PDB file of C-alpha atoms and ligand atoms in Angstrom:
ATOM      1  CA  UNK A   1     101.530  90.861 117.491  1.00 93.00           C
ATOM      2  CA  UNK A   2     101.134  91.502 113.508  1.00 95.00           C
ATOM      3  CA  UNK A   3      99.735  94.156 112.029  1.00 96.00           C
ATOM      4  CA  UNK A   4      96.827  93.300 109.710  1.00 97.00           C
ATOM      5  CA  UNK A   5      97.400  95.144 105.951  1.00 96.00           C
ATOM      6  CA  UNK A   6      93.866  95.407 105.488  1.00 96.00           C
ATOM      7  CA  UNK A   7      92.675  97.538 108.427  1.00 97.00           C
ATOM      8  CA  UNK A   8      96.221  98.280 109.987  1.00 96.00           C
ATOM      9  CA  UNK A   9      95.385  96.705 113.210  1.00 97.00           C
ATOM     10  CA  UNK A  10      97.682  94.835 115.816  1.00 98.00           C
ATOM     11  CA  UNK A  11      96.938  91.181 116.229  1.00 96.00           C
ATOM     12  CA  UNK A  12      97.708  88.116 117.666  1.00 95.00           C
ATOM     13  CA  UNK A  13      99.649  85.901 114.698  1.00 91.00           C
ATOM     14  CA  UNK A  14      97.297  83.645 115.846  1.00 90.00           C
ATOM     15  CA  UNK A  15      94.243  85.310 114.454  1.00 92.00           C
ATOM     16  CA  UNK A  16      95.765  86.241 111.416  1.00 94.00           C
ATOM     17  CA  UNK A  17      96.648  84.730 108.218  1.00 95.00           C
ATOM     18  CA  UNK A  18      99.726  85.140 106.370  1.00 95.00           C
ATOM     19  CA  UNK A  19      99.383  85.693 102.221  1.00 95.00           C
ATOM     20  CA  UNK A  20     102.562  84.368 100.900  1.00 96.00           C
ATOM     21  CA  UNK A  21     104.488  84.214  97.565  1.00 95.00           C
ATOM     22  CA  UNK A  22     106.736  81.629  97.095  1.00 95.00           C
ATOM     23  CA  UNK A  23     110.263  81.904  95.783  1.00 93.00           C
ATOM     24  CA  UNK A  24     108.458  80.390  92.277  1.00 94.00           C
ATOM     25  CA  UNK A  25     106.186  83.559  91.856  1.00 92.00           C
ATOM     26  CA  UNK A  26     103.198  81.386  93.135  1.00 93.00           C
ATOM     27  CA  UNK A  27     100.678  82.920  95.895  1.00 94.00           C
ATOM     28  CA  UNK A  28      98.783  80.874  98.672  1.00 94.00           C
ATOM     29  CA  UNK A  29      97.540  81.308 101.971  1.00 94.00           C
ATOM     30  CA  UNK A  30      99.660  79.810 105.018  1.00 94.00           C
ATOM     31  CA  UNK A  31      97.969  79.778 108.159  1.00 88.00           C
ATOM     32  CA  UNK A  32     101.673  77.955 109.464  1.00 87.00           C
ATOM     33  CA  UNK A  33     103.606  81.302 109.333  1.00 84.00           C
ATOM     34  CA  UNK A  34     106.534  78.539 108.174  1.00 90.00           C
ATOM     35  CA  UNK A  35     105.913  79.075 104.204  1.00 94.00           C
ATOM     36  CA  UNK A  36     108.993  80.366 102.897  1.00 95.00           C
ATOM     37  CA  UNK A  37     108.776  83.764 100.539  1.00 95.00           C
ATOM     38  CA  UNK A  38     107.678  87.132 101.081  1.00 93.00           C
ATOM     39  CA  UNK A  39     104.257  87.695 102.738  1.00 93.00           C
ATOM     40  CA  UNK A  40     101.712  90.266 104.368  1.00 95.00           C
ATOM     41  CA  UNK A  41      98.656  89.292 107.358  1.00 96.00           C
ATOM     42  CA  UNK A  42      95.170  89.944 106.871  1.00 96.00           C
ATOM     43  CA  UNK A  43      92.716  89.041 109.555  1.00 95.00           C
ATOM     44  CA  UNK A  44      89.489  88.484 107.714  1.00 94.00           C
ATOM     45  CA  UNK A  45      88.105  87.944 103.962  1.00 93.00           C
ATOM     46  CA  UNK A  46      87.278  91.828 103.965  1.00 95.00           C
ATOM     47  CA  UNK A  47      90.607  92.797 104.751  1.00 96.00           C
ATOM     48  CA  UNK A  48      91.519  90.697 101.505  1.00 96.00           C
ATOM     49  CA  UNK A  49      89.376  91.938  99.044  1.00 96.00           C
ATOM     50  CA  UNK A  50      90.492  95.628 101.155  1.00 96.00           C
ATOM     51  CA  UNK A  51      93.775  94.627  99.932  1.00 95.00           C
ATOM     52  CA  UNK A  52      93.167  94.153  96.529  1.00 96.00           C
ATOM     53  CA  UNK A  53      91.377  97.222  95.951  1.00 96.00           C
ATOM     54  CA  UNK A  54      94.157  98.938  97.888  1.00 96.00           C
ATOM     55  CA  UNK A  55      96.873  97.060  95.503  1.00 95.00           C
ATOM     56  CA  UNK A  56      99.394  97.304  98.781  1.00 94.00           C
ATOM     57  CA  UNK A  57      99.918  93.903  99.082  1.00 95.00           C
ATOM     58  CA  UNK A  58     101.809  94.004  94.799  1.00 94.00           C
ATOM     59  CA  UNK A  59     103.558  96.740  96.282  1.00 93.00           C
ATOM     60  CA  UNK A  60     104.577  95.102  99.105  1.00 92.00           C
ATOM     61  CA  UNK A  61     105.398  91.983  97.305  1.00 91.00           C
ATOM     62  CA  UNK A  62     106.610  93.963  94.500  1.00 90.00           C
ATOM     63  CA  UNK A  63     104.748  91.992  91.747  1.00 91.00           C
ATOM     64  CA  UNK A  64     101.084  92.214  89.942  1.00 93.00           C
ATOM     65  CA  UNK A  65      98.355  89.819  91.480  1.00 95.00           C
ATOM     66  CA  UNK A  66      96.125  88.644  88.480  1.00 95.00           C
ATOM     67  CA  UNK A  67      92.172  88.466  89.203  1.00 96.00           C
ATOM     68  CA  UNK A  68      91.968  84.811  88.965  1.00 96.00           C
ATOM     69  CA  UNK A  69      95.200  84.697  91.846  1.00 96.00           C
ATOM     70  CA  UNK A  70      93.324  86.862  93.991  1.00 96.00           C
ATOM     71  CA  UNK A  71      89.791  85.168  93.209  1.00 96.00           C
ATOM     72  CA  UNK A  72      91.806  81.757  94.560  1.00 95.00           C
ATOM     73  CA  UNK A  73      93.052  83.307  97.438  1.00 95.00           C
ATOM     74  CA  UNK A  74      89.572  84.450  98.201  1.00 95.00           C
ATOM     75  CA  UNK A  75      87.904  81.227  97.833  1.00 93.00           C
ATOM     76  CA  UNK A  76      90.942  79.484  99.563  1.00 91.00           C
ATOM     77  CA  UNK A  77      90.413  81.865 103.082  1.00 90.00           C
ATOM     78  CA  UNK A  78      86.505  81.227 102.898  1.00 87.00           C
ATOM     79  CA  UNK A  79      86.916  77.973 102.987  1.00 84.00           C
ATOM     80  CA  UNK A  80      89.412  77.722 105.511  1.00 69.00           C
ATOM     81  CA  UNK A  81      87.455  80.100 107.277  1.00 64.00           C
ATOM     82  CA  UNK A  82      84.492  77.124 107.206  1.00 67.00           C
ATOM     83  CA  UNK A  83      86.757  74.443 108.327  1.00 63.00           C
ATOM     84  CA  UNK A  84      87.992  76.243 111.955  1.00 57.00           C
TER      85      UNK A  84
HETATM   86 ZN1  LIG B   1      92.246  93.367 109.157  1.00 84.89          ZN
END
């Protein structure tokens, strides 16, 4: 079990996806759990957009997320969300 950073709830890693940024500073989604970096679980497109109101996940990650990162990100989980 993972704990979602977007409503703090335990779930199964399988249910969750991981928001990753790789050892080059770039961010992406990895549904895997295998992409290497630092990351944090979120569980749906809300707890996303929770997460970058909250700004938890740059101070998790210990960077700044730009708008058009986090719009990508967005876009990228909807449409993954369409293709399962
Ligand atoms: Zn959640």
């Amino acid at each position: 079990m993972r704990q979602c950073m977007g409503c703090n709830e335990h779930k199964p890693k399988s249910e969750l996806v991981r928001v990753v940024r790789a050892p080059d500073g770039s961010m992406s989604l990895d549904r895997t759990g295998k992409k290497p970096g630092r990351g944090a679980y979120v569980c749906s497109a809300q707890c996303l957009t929770r997460l970058r109101k909250s700004k938890r996940l740059e101070h998790t990650l210990e960077t700044s997320i730009p708008d058009e990162v986090w719009n990508q990100l967005e876009k990228e989980f909807q449409n993954d969300a369409a293709n399962v």
